[in-house]
Coordinates of C-alpha atoms and ligand atoms in Angstrom, one line a residue:
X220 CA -13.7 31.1 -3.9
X221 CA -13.1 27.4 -3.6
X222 CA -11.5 27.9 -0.6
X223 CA -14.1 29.0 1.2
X224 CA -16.4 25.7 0.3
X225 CA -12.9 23.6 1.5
X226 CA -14.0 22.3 4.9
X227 CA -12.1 19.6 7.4
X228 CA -14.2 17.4 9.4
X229 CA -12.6 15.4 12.4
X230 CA -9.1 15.4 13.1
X231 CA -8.5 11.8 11.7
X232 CA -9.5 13.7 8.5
X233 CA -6.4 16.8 9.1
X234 CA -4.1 13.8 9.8
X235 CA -4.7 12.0 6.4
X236 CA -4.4 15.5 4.7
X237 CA -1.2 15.9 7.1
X238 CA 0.1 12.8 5.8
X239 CA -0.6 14.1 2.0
X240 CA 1.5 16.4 2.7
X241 CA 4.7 15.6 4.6
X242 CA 5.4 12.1 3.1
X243 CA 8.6 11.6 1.9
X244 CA 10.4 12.0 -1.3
X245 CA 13.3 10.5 -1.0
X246 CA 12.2 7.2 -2.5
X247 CA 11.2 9.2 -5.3
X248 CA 13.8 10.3 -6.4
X249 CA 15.6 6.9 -5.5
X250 CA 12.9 4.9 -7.8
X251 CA 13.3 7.4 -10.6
X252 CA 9.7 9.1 -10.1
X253 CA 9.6 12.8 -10.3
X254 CA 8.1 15.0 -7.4
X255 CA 5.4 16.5 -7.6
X256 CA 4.0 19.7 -5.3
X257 CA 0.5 18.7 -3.9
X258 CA -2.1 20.9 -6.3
X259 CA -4.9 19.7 -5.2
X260 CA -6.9 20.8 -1.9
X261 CA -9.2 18.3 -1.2
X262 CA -12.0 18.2 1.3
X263 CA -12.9 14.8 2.8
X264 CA -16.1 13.9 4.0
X265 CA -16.8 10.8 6.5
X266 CA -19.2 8.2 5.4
X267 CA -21.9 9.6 7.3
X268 CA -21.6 12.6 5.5
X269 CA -21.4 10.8 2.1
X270 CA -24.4 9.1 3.0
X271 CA -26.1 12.5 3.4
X272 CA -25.3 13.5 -0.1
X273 CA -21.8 16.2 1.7
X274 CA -20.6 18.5 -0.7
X275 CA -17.0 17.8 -2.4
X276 CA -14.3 19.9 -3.5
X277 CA -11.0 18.9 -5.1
X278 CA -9.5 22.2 -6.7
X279 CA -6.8 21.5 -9.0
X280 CA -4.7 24.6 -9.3
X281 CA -2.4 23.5 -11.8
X282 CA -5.8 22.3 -14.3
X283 CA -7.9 25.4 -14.5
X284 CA -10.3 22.8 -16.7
X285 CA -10.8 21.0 -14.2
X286 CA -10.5 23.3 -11.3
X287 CA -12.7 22.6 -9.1
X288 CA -16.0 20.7 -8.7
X289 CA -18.8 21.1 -6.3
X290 CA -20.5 17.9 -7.2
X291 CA -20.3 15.0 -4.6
X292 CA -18.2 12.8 -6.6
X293 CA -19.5 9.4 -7.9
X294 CA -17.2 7.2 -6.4
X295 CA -17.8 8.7 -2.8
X296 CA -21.3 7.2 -3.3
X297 CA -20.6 3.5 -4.5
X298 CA -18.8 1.3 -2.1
X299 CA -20.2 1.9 0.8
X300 CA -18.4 -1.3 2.8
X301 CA -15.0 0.1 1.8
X302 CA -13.9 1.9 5.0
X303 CA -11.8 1.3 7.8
X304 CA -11.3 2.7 11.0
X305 CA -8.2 4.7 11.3
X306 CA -7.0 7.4 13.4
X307 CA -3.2 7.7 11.4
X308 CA -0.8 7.6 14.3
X309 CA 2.4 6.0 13.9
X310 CA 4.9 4.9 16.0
X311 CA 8.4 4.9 15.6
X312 CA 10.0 1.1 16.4
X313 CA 12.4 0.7 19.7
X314 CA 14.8 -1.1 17.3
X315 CA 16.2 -0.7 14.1
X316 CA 13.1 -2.5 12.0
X317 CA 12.6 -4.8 8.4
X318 CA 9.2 -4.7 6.6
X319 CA 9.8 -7.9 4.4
X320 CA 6.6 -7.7 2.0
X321 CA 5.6 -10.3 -0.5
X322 CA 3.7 -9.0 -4.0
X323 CA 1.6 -11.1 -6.7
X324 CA 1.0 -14.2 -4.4
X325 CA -0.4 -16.7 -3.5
X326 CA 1.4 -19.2 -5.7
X327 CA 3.3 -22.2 -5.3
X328 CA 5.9 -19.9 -3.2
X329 CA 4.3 -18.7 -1.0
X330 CA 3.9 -22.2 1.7
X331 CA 7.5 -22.2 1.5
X332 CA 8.2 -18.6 2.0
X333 CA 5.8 -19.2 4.9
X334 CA 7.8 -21.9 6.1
X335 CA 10.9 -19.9 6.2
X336 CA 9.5 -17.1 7.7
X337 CA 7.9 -19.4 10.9
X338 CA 11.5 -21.3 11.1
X339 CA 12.9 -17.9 11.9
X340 CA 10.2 -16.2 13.4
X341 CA 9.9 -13.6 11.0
X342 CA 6.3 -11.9 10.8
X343 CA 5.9 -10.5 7.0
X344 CA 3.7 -8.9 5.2
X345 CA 1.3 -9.8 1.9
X346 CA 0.4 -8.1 -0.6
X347 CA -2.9 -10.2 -2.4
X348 CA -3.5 -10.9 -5.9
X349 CA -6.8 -12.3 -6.1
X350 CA -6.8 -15.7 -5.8
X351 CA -10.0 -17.9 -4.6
X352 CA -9.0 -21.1 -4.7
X353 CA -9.3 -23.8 -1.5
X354 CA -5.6 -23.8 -1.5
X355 CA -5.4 -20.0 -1.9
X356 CA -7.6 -19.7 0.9
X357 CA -6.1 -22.1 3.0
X358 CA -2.9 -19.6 2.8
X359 CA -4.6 -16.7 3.6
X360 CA -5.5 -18.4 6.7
X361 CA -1.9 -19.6 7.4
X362 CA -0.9 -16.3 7.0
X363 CA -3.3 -14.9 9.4
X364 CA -2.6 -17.7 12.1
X365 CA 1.0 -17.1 11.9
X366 CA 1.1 -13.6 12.7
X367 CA 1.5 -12.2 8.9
X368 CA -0.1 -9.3 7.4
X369 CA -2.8 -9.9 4.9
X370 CA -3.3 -6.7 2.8
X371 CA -4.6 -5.6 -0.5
X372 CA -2.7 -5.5 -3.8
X373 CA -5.0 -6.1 -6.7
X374 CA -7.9 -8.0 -8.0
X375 CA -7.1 -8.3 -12.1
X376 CA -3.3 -6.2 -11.6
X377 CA -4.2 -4.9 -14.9
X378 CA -2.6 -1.2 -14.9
X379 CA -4.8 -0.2 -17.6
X380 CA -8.0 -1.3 -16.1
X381 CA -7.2 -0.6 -13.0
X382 CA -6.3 2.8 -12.7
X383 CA -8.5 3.9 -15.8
X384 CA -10.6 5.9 -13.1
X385 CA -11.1 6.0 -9.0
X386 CA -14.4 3.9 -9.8
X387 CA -12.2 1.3 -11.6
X388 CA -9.5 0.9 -8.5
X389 CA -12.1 1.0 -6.2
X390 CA -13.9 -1.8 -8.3
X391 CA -10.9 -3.8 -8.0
X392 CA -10.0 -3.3 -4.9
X393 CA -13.1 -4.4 -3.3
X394 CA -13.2 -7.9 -4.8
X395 CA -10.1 -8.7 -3.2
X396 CA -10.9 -6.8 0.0
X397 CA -14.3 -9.0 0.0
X398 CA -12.3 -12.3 -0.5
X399 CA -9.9 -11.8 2.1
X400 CA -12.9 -10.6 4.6
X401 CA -15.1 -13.5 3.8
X402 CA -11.8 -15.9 4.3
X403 CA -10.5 -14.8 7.4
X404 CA -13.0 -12.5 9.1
X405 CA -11.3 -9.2 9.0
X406 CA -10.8 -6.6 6.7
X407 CA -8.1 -5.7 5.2
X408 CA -6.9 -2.2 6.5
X409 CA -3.6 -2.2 4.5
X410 CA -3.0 -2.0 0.7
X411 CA 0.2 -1.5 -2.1
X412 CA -0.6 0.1 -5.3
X413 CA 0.2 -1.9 -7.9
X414 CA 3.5 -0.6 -9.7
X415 CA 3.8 1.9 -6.6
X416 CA 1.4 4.7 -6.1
X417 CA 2.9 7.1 -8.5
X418 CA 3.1 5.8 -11.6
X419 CA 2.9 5.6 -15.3
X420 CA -0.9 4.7 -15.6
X421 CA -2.2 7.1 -12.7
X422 CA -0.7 10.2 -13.3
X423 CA -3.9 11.9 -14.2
X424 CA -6.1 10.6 -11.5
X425 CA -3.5 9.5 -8.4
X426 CA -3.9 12.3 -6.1
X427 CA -7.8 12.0 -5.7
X428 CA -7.0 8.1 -5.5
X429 CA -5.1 8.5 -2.5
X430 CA -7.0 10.9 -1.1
X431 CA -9.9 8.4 -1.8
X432 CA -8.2 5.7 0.1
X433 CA -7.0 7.3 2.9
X434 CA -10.3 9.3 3.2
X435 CA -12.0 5.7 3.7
X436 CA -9.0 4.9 6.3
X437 CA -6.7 2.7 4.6
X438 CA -2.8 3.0 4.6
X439 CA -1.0 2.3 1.8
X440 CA 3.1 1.4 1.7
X441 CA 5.3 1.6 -1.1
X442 CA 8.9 0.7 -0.5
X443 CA 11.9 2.1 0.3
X444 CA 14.2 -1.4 -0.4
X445 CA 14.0 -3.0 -3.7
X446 CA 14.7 -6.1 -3.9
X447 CA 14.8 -6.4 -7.4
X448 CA 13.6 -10.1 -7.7
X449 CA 11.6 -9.2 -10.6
X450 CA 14.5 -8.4 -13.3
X451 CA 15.5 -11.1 -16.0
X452 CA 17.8 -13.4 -14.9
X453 CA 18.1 -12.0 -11.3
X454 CA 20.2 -14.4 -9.0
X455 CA 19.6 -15.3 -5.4
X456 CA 22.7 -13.8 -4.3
X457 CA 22.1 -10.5 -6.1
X458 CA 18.8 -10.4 -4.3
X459 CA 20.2 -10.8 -0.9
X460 CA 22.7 -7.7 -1.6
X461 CA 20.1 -5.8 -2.9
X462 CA 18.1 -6.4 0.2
X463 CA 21.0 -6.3 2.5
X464 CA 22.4 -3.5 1.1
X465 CA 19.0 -1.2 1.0
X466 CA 18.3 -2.0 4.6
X467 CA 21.6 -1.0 6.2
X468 CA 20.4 2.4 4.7
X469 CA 17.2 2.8 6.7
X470 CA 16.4 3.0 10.6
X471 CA 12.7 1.2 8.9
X472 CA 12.9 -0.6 6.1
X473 CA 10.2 -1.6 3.8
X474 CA 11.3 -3.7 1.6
X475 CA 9.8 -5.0 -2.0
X476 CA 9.9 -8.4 -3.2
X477 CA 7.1 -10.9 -4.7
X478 CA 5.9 -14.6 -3.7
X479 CA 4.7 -15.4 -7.4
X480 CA 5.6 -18.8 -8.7
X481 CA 8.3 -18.1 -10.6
X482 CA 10.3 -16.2 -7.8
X483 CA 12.4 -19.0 -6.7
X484 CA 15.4 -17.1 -6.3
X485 CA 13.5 -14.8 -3.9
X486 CA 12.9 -18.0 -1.6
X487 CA 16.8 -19.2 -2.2
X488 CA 17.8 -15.6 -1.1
X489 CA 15.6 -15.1 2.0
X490 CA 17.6 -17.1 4.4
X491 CA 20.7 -15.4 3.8
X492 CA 18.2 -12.3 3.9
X493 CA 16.9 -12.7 7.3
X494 CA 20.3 -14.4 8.8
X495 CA 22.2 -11.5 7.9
X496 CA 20.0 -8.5 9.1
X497 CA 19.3 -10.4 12.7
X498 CA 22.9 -10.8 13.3
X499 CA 23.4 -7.5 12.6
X500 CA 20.6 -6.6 15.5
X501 CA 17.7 -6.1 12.7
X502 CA 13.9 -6.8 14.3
X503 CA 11.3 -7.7 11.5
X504 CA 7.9 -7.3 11.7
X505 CA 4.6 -7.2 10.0
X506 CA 3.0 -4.1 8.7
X507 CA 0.2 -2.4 10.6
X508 CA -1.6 0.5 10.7
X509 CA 0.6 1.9 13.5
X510 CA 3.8 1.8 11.2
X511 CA 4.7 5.5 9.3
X512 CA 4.1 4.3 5.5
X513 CA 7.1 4.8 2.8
X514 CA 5.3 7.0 0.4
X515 CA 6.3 7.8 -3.5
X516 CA 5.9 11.4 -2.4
X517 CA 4.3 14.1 -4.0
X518 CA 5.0 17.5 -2.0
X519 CA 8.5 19.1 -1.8
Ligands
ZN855 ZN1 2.3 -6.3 -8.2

């Protein structure tokens, strides 16, 4: 039935639906999110073929309401900048490798964070909350020039709004997609859910979000280190162990932690941070579309 109207186009298009289906789930289970088995089969069309009005199937075996749809889906029509090239290979690092990211900036933070991270030679990664001020701007910049990873996280980072429908992330995603393009030149490829990709306000519509994203080529990363810099009362030192202590866990590490302006003890620990894991033969680097994302995982 459905099956038969399923169809694959490209092979960047099987490696997305790969990816669906062998990330991990041990970070699940580690950040208290339960698994899920992929239900839906989902057909992906390229743009062209969206363009050309392609047909679009998600079956949903475990909705029988809502199984199955042969209507091109609205939010494959609307946003019609929002793609990236991406042919979803990965590479596995020489060396034992940190992905430091940074949530919820720019802020205050975030020049000295930078700071740190040049006197060490530490390339990071961003995760943007739209922000369009000079100053703002002139940090995306910096972040560019010194090597750093500019990526999406959210426009408004209002859960609710947000993830009310693939429309509404889309709609949010693209304002800070456009900012950081029309600052810098380039678009960003990358992007982190906001609260993770599985999560309490997306359970209904997550699955054809991701395969929404990934169909228009961009990678997203949850984390696999939590840093824990958001809790009440957090100190610098119990940030470092947190860090320290998830990393030694991980041949790649990518590890959660925000540049807002009210995580200084984020900056106090990332010193320590960085001293520790290089001595103990740890490379950092920035995220790019080459590095295997940690997933929130929904097969098992
Ligand atoms: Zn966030």
């Amino acid at each position: 039935m459905y099956w038969g109207s399923v169809r694959f186009f490209k092979h960047v298009i099987l490696g997305a639906v790969a990816i669906l289906l062998v990330v991990s789930i041990g970070s699940a289970f580690y950040f208290g999110f339960s698994c899920h088995r992929l239900a839906g089969q989902v057909a992906l069309l390229s743009r062209d073929e969206v363009e050309k009005g392609g047909m679009f199937t998600v079956y949903a075996a475990e909705d029988s309401d809502n199984a199955g749809s042969n209507a091109l889906l609205s939010y494959q029509k609307n946003f019609l900048e929002l793609y990236v090239e991406n042919n979803f290979s990965y590479v596995k690092p020489k060396n034992k490798t940190v992905y430091l990211t940074f949530d919820d900036g720019p802020s205050s933070l975030t020049p000295k964070v930078l700071d740190i991270l040049k006197q060490y030679g530490v390339k990071a990664t961003f995760f943007i909350v739209y922000k369009d001020s000079d100053q703002a701007k002139s940090y995306y910049k910096r972040m560019v020039d010194e090597g750093h990873t500019l990526a999406v996280h959210s426009t408004t980072h209002i859960y609710k709004q947000i993830y009310a429908s693939v429309d509404a992330f889309l709609n949010d995603f693209e304002g800070t997609s456009n900012l950081l393009e029309d600052v810098t030149g380039t678009k960003p490829q990358l992007f982190r859910f906001p609260g993770g990709s599985i999560n309490a306000y997306n359970r209904g519509i997550y699955m054809q979000l991701i395969a929404e994203m990934m169909r228009r080529g961009y990678t997203y990363y949850d984390w696999n280190v939590g840093s824990n810099d958001t809790a009440m009362r957090v100190s610098a030192e119990q940030i470092e162990k947190n860090v320290v202590d998830g990393v030694r866990q991980n041949y790649e590490s990518n590890v959660l932690m925000h540049d807002a302006a009210s995580n200084t003890n984020t900056l106090a620990a990332l010193p320590g941070i960085i001293e520790t894991l290089q001595s103990e033969g740890y490379s950092f680097a920035a995220l790019d579309q080459s590095v295997r994302p940690v997933t929130f995982g929904y097969v098992d």
